[in-house]
Each structure stands twice: as C-alpha cells, then as structure tokens.
XYZ file of C-alpha atoms in Angstrom:
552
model
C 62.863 167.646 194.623
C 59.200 167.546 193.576
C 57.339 164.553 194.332
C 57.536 161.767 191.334
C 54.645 160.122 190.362
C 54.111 156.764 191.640
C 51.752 153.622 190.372
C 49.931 151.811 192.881
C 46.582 151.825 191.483
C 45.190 148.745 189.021
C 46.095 149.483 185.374
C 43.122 149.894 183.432
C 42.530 147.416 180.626
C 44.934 147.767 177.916
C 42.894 148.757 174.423
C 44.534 146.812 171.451
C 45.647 149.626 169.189
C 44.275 149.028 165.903
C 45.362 152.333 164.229
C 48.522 152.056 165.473
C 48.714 148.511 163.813
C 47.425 149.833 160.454
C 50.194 152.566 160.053
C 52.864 150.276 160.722
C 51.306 147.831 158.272
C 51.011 150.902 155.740
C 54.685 152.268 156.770
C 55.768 148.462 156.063
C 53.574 147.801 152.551
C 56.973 147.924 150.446
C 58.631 145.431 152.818
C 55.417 142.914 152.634
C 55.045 143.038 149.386
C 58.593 142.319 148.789
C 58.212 139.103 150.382
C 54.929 138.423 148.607
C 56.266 138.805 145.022
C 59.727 136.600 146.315
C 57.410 133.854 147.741
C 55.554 134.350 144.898
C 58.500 133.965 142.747
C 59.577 130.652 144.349
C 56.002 129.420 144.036
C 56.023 130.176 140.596
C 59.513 128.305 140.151
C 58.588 125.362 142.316
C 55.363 124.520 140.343
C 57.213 125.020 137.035
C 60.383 122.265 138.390
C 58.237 119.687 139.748
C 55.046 120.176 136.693
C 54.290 116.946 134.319
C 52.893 117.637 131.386
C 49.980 115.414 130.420
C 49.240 114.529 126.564
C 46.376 113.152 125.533
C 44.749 111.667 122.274
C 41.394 110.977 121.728
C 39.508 108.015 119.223
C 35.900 108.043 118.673
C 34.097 104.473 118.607
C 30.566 103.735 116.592
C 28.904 100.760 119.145
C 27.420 98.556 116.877
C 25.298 95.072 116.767
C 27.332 92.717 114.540
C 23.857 91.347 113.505
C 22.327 94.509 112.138
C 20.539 95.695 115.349
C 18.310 98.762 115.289
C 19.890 102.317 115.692
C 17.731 101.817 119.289
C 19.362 99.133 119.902
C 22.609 100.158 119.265
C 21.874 103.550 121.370
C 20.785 101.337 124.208
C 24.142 98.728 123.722
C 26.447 101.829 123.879
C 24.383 102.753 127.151
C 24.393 99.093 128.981
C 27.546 98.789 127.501
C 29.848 102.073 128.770
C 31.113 101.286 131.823
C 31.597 97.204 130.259
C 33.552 99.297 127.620
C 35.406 101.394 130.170
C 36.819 98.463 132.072
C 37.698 96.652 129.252
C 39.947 99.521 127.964
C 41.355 99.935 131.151
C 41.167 96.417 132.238
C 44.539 94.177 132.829
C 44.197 92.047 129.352
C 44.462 95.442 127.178
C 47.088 96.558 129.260
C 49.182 93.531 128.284
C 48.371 92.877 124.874
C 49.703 96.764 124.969
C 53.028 95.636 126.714
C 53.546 93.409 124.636
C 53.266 95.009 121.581
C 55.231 97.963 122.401
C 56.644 97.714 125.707
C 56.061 98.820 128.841
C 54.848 102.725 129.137
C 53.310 105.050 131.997
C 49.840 106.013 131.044
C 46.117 105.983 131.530
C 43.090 105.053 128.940
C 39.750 106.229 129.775
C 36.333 105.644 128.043
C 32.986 107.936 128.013
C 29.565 107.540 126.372
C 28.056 110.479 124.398
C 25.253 111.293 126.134
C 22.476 110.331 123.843
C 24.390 108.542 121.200
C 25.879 105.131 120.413
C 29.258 106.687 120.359
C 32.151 106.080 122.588
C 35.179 108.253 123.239
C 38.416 106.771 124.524
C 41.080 109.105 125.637
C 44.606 108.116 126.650
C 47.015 110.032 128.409
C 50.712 109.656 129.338
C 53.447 112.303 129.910
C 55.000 112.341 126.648
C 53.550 112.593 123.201
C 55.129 109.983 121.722
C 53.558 106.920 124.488
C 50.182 108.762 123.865
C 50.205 107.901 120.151
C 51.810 104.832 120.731
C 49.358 103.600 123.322
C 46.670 104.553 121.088
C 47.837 102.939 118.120
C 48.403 99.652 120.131
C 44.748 99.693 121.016
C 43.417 100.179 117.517
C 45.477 97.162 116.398
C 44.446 94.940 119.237
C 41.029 95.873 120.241
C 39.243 93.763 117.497
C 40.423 90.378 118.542
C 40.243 91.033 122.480
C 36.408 92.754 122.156
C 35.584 89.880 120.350
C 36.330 87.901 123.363
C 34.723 89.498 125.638
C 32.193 91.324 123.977
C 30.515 88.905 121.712
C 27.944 90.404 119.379
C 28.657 94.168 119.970
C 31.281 95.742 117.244
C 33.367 98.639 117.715
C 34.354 100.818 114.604
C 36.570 104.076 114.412
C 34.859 106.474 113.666
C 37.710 109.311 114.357
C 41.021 108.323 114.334
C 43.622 109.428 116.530
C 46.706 112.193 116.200
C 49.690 113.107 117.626
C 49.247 115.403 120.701
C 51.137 119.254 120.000
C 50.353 120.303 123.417
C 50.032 118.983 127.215
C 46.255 119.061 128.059
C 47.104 119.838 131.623
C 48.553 123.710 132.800
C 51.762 123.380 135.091
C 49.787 126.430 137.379
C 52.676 127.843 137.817
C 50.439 131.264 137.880
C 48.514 130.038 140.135
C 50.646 128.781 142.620
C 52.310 132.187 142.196
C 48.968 134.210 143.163
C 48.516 131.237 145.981
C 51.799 132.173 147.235
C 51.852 135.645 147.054
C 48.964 135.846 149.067
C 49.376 133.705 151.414
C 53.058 135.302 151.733
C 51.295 138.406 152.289
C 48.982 137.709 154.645
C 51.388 135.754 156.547
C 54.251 139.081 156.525
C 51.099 141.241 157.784
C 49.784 139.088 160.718
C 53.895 138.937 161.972
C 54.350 142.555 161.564
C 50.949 143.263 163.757
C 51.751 140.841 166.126
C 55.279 142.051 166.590
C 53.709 145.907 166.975
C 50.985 144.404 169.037
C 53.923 142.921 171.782
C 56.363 145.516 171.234
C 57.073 147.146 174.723
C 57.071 150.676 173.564
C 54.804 153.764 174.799
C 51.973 153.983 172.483
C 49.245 155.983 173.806
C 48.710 158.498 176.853
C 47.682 156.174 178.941
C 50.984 154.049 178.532
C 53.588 157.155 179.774
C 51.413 157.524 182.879
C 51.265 153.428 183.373
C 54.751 152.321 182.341
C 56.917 155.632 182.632
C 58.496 156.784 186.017
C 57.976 160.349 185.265
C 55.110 162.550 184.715
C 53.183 163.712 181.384
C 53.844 167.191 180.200
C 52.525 167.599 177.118
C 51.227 165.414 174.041
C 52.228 166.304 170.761
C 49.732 165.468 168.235
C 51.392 164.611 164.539
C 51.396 167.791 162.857
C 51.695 167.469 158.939
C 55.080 168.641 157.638
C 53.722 169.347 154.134
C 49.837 170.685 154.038
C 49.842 171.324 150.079
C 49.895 169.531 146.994
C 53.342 171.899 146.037
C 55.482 171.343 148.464
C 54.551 167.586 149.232
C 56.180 167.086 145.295
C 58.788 169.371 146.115
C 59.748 168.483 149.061
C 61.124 171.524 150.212
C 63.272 171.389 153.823
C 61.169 173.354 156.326
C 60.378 173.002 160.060
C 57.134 172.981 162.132
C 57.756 176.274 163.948
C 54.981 178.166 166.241
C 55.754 181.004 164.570
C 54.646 180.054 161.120
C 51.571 181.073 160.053
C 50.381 177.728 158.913
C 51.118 175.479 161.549
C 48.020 174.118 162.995
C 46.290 175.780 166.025
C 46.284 172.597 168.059
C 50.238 172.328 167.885
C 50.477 175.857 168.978
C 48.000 175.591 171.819
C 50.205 172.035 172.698
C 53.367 174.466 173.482
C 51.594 177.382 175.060
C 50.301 174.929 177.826
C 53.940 172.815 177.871
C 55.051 176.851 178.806
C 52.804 177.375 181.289
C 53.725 174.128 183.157
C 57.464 174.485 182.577
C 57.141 177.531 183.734
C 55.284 176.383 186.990
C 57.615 173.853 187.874
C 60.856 176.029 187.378
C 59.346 179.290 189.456
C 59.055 175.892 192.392
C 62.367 174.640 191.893
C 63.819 178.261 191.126
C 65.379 177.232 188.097
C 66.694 179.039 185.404
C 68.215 176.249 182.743
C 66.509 173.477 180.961
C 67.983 170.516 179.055
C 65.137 168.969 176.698
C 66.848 164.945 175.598
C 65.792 162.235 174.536
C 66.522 158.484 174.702
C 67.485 157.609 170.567
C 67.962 160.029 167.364
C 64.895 160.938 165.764
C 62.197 161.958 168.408
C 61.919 165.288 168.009
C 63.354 166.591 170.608
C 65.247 169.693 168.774
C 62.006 170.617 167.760
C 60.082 170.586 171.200
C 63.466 172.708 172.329
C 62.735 175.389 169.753
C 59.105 175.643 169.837
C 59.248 175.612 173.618
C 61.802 178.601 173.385
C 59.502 180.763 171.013
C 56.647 180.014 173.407
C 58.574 181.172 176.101
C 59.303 184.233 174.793
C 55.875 185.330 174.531
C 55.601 185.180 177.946
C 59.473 186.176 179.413
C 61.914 189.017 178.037
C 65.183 187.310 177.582
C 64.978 183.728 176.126
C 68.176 182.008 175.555
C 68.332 179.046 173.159
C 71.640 177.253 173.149
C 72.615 173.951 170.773
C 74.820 171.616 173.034
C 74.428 168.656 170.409
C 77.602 169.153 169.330
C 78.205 166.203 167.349
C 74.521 166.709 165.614
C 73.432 170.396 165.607
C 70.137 171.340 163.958
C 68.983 174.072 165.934
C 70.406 176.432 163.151
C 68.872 174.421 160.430
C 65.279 174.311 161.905
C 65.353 178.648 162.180
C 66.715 178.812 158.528
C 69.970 180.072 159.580
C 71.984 178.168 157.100
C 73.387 181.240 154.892
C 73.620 183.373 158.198
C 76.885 184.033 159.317
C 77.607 183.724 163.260
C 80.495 182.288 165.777
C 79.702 178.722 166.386
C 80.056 177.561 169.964
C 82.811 174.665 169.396
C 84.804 177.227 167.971
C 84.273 179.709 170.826
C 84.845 176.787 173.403
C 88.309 176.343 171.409
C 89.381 179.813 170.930
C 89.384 183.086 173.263
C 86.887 185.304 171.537
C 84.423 187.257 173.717
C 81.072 186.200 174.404
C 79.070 189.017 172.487
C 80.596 187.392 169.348
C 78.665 184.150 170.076
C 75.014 185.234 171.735
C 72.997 186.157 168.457
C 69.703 188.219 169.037
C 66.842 187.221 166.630
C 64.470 189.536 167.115
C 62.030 188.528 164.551
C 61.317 185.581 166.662
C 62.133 187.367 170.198
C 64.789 184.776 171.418
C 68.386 184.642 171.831
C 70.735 182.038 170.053
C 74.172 180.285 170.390
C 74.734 177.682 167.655
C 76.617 174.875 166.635
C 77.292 174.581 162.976
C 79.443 171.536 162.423
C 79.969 168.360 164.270
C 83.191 167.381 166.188
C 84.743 164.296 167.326
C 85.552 166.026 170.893
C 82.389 166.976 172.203
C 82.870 165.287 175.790
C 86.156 167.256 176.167
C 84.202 170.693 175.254
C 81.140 169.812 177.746
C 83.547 169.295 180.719
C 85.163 172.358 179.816
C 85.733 175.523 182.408
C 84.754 177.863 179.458
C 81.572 176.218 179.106
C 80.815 176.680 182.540
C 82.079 180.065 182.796
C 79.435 180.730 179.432
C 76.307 179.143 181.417
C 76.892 181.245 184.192
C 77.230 184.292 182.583
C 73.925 183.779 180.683
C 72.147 182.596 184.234
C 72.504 186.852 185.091
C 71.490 187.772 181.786
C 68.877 185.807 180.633
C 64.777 184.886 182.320
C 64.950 181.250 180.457
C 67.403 178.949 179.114
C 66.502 175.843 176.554
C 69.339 173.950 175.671
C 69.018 171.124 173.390
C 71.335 168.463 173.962
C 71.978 164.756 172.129
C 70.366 162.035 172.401
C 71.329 159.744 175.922
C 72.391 156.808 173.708
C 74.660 159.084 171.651
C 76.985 158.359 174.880
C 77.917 160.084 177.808
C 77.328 164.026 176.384
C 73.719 164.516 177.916
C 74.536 163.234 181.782
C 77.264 165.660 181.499
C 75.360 168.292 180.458
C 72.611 167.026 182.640
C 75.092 168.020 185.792
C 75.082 171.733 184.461
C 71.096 172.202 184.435
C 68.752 172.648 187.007
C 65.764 170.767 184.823
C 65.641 168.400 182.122
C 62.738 167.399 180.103
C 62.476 164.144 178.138
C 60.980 163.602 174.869
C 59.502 160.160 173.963
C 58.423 159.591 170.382
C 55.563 157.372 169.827
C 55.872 153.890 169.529
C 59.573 154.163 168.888
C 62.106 153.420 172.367
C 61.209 150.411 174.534
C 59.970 151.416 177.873
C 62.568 149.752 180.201
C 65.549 151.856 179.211
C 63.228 155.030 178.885
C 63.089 153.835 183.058
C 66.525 153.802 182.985
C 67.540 156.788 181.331
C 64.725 158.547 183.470
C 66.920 157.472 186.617
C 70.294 158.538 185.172
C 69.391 161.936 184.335
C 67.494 162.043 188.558
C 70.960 160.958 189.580
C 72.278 164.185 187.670
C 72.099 167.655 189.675
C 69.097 168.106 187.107
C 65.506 167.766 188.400
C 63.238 165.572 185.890
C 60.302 168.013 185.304
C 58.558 165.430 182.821
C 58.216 163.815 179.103
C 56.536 165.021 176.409
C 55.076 162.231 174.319
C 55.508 163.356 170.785
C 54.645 162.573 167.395
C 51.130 160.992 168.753
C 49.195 159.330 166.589
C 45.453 157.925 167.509
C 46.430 154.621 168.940
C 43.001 153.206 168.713
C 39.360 153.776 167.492
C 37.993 154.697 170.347
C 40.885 157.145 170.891
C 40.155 160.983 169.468
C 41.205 162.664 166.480
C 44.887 163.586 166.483
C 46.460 166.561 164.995
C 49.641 165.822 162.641
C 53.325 166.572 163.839
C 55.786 166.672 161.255
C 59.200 167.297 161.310
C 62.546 166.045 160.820
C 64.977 169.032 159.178
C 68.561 167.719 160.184
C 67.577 163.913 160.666
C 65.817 163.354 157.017
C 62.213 162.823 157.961
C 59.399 162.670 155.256
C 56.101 161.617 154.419
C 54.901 159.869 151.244
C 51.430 160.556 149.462
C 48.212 159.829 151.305
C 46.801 156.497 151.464
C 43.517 157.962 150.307
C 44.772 159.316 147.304
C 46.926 156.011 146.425
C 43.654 154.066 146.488
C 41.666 156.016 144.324
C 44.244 156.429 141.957
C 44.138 152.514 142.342
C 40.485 152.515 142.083
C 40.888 154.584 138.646
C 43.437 152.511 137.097
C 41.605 148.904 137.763
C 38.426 151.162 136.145
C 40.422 151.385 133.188
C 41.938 148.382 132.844
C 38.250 146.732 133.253
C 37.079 148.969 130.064
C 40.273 148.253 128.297
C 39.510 144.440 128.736
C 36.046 144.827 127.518
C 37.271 147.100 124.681
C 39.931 144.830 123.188
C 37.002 142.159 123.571
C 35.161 143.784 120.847
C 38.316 144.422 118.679
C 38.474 141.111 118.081
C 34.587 141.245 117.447
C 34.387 141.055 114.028
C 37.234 138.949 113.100
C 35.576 136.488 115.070
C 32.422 136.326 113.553
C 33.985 136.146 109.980
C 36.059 133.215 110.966
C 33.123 131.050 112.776
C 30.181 132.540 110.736
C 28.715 133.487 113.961
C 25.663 136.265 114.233
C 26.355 139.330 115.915
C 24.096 138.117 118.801
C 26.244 134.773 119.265
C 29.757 136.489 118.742
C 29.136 139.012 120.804
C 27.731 136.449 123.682
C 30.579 133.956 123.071
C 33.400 136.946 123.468
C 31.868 138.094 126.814
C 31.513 134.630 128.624
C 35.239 133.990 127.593
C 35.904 137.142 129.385
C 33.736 135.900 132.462
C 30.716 138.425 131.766
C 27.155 136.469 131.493
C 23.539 137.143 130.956
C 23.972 139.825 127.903
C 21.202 141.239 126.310
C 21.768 141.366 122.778
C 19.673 144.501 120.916
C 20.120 146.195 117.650
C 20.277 150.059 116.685
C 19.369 151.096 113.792
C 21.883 153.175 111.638
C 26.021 152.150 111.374
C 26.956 152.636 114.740
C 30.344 150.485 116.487
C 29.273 147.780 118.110
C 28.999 148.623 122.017
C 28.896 146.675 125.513
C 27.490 148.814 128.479
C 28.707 146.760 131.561
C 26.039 148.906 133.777
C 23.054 147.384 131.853
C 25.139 144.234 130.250
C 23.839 145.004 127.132
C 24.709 144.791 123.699
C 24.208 147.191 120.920
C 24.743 145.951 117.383
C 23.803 147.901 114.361
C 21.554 146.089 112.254
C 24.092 145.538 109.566
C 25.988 142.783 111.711
C-alpha cells in the first residue's frame, strides 16, 4: 500500500472563518427571524398583560395676593411660592382631607409653575378615570380652607377647571418592547448560530483535510453555480454540473482534469483497474465527482466504464438525462439471467460506458454479495481501461464496505462543512481495512472559508437529492434598498396629502403647515420658498426644501 500521510508537524494557527460564518447565518435568516418575530411576539404580549394605564386631569390655578398685590408681585408669589405649592398638594394634610372625603384611592398630584406667569398647573394621576376626577374634585372642594392655613395671604383661583380623562396619558409600549425583543432575539439567535459553526468539528477549509483527515487531498472542488441565468434560476429546471456542458465553468473542468491525472497516477502504482468514489452521509456530491471523473477519464483512456452500485439511491441515470431512455437496470440483471450485452450501454456522445440502476430495492446487501455481481466486475476488468463505480453513502449501512472488498481503490468525498471529522477518521479506516486502497478525498462544494482565503468558483449540484439555491443576497438587498426608498417617499407624500386639510383646520400659513407636518414626521430644518404659478406643493428631501405656490 502507498504510504499514508502522517501529522507530526505543529498545526498552523487556525484562521476563524468569517465567510463561512456569514453563509450559515444567511442559509439560517428564515430560522432567526422566526425566533425574532416569536420573541417579539411574547414581548409584545408581556408588555400588553402587565401595562397600567395612567389617567390624568389637569386644573389651572391664578396665584393671587388676597390684598390686591401687583401683577409683579403676584408673578414673583407664584415663583417663591411653586415648590411651597407643590408640597402642599402633595403633602400628607391634602392627602387626608382627600381620604376622608372620598376614601382611600391610588394616585399622585403634582404641581408646576408656568414659566413666566403667576399660573400654576396641578395634574393628578391614578390608574383609572374615575379616581382621577374624583381626586381632583376633592381638591377643588378642600383646597380653600387648608391653603388658608398654611398659606396665609396668597389666594388660589381656578382658572381651568378639570374633566374627565378619555384616554391613559401613558403608552403600554407594547411596540416597543416588541422591536426591543425582536432585536435582541435576533442578535442573540445569530451570535449562537456563529458560535455553534465557529466550534463545530467539521472540515472547513484545505488546510483542515490535510490537519484533521487521515488521508490525503486529491482535489478541491470549488462551488460551481447550478443555475448561471436569470431563466432557469425562476424555473428551476433539473440539470447537472457535467464537464461536458458547455457552460460549466473552466475552473470546475480544470478541477477534474487534474483529479484524472492523479487518479490515474496512483492506479498505474497500485495496478488498479476499479474505483469506488463514497462518501460518509447523503448529500456530498459524491455521484457527481463519480461522473465527472468518468467523462474526464475518457478523454484520456478508450474504454471507460461507469457503473451505479447505489442501489437503494441511484442517480447516475438522472444526472446524464437518461430518464426517458430505455435500458436493463442492474438489480434486475442481478435477479434474472439475461446476458451482459443487454446491461453495458455505450454512450458515445459522452465516450463512456454505462450500467444503471433505475429504481431502489429493499435487498441491496443480498445483490452486492452476490456471485453474479462478481462474475459482472470481472468480466468488465478484461474489457474495460477504467472503472468508476459510485456506491452509497457509508452511513446508508453496510453496502459500501461490501462493495469496498470488490475494488482495488476507493476515493472519498467530503462536503464542506457538513460530516464531523472523527467518523470521517473512522470511515477512512473501515474502507483501509477493505481489500480497497484509500487513494484520497476530494473536498467538495468549497466555499472561501475566510477573507484572507481566495476567490472560489461555485459547485452546484444536487439532481436526485433535491439541492437548490435561492436568489442572491445582492439582489435581495437592493430590492430591499428600493422598497425602504419608496416607502420613505410614500411617507413624505401622504405627509403633504394631509397638507391642506391641515392648514384649513388650524389657519396655519403654508410656511408653518408645511414645517409642523415635517417635524411630526421627524424631518427638521426646512426651508420654506414659494414658486410662482399653481404648482402642488412639493418637499425635496435632498435639499429639505419646500416649494409652495404663492397662492397658499
């Protein structure tokens, strides 16, 4: 057997992969914001169960010198006299002359000077309207005789009398506990999920296979876009990232021409004719790598045999398009006596050889261990340069190590970021306990892990195991960027639709309408000009300025 690569030397420092983290945040957006909008949801709930409204009434006092004092001398009483005043509202003798008049009640009274003025405003809150009022009231009718007490020459008259409260003067923020939530739930969902990709033992760069895996790199497989145009991203049509197609990207074919050339190395050493290509779980690719590594073989050897031994899973058929061709599958030929030429299919558009599986079947294991099976491999070891045979996946059960006994290679494919790296270790020693030498892996699907990593070339694929991709992230945020445009102009535009109903209720000028409309919406420092002619009234946000025709 060739020699295996060992690890002896320091690992280098370990680059935290910040791309790597970003596309399973973006893979993960629908799951975080899920939990934002229910945590937001709960916030919202929460706030509204335990909120109080507040009611409060206000009374407006005239501060006064029962002798006739000067209005300077009542401005300067009110002033010497508002915090006197504020006490004595709130003080423990009003409170029971107001217990005793109409019970005892929850609420607060609080008094505030004008500023520059002799008048006093007293506002009382409590949580229902009804104590409010009633506090109020209790107040008016006692305040007199207890002022007079304390107060001596300085009189207090009503100058605005008190109603009943129709709403709470406090919000329950119910929104904004929501927002608070959401956010926080947010942020909170995103720092687990990057932590969790951060720790999670997988193989996420080049430099991880040749630090963590007990095998050697092959090949890396840059991501390879499955759909390249606008059509058939909508459309979603099935296809599969072949060599042979015209637009698959140069990279990707380059990737399997020097996977060939090292396959090929490694089997003239070993004198090997058969190679399985597995992997550890469903979904890595590895039916892919197995066809693309057959067509690239064929440019290179004359008979290039391409068998599908996942017989509980086949997709070789699917990925070549062979769906409405008719042909022998080979559980039925492993069941049945029918002669071999029945079952090898030449495609010679493509230069390879094929034997198919079509459907699945619950007896696989009893077909690999069969004689006929054997008796078919060795047959096609004097016929045929190369054989590829794709098998399933090792934790599918115990198909690939019996298949593994039948080859002289096997290749492993390891999908970025996707099976943890101890049982890759393990899997790598069952299939070196199998009569199979382990050539290599072929990390697939690679992404740039980092920044300082370079530019990756897209691998999609996916034909029998349902991959797909969504739109791009660039074009999602600038057809966010376009809709919060418009929104922004709508807000400013239904501003001004209420423009000059506005100024015919308050008798406002244009000017002051037009400035009061756009600090409600949070927009200041407006310059106000006027246009001749009847032209709509108009609000450039660029300049913040106004146009009004002279008219308004």
């Amino acid at each position: 057997m060739d020699e295996q690569n060992t690890h002896t030397s320091e690992p280098a420092e370990q680059q935290v992969p910040l791309l790597l983290i970003a596309r399973e945040l973006w893979r993960k957006l629908g799951l975080i914001l899920m939990f934002a909008a229910t945590i937001a949801a709960c916030g919202y709930i929460a706030a509204t169960l335990f909120y109080r409204p507040v009611y409060q009434t206000q009374t407006t006092f005239v501060v006064a010198v029962r002798n006739g004092g000067t209005v300077y001398a009542n401005l300067s009483t009110a002033t010497s006299m508002a915090e006197t005043l504020s006490t004595f509202f709130e003080g423990d003798v009003m409170r029971k002359c107001i217990t005793q008049d109409i019970g005892a009640v929850d609420g607060t009274i609080q008094a505030e000077q004008i500023p520059e003025t002799n008048l006093l405003t007293m506002t009382v809150s409590a949580h229902t309207q009804r104590d409010a009022y009633r506090i109020t009231q209790s107040i008016l009718r006692n305040y007199n005789e207890q002022a007079s007490k304390l107060l001596g020459d300085v009189a207090l008259d009503v100058l605005r009398r008190p109603t009943v409260p129709v709403a709470p003067s406090n919000s329950s923020g119910a929104m904004h506990a929501a927002k608070l939530c959401g956010i926080a739930a947010a942020l909170a969902a995103a720092v687990y999920l990057a932590v969790r990709a951060y720790l999670r033992d997988t193989v996420k760069s080049e430099a991880d296979v040749e630090q963590k895996l007990d095998t050697r790199l092959l090949a890396t497989v840059r991501h390879e876009k499955k759909y390249k145009t606008l059509r058939t991203r909508w459309s979603k049509a099935k296809t599969s990232i072949l060599i042979t197609n015209p637009t698959t990207g140069f990279a990707f074919v380059e990737t399997f021409k020097r996977l060939r050339t090292r396959v090929d190395y490694l089997l003239r050493r070993t004198q090997g004719k058969t190679v399985m290509v597995t992997s550890l779980l469903e979904d890595e690719g590895k039916s892919t790598v197995a066809v693309n590594l057959a067509l690239a073989m064929a440019r290179r050897h004359k008979n290039v045999l391409l068998i599908d031994l996942d017989l509980k899973k086949p997709a070789l058929y699917k990925l070549l398009d062979c769906q409405q061709t008719s042909f022998v599958p080979l559980e039925t030929y492993l069941r049945s006596d029918a002669p071999v030429k029945k079952l090898l299919r030449e495609d010679k558009a493509r230069g390879i050889y094929t034997i198919f599986s079509r459907k699945g079947t619950g007896s696989a294991a009893e077909l690999l261990g069969s004689d006929r099976l054997r008796g078919l491999l060795a047959q096609m070891r004097e016929r045929m340069d190369i054989i590829i045979v794709d098998t399933p996946p090792m934790s599918a059960g115990g198909d690939a190590e019996c298949i593994a006994d039948l080859m002289d290679a096997a290749i492993l494919v390891v999908r970025q970021d996707q099976a943890p790296v101890r049982t890759l270790n393990d899997c790598i020693d069952v299939l070196r306990r199998s009569n199979a030498e382990v050539l290599g892996c072929v990390f697939n699907n690679a992404y740039a892990a980092s920044i300082g990593d370079r530019q990756s070339y897209g691998y999609g694929y996916g034909y029998g195991y349902g991959y797909g991709y969504g739109l791009d992230p660039t074009i999602i945020l600038v057809l966010i960027g376009v809709a919060l445009s418009l929104w922004a102009q709508g807000r400013v535009n239904s501003t001004f639709s209420r423009y000059s109903r506005v100024r015919s209720m308050t008798g406002m000028t244009g000017a002051e309408a037009a400035r009061r409309l756009l600090n409600a919406q949070g927009i200041y420092d407006v310059t106000v000009q006027q246009i001749a002619g009847e032209l709509t009234d108009h609000y450039d946000p660029r300049t913040k300025t106004v146009n009004l025709s002279e008219s308004v």
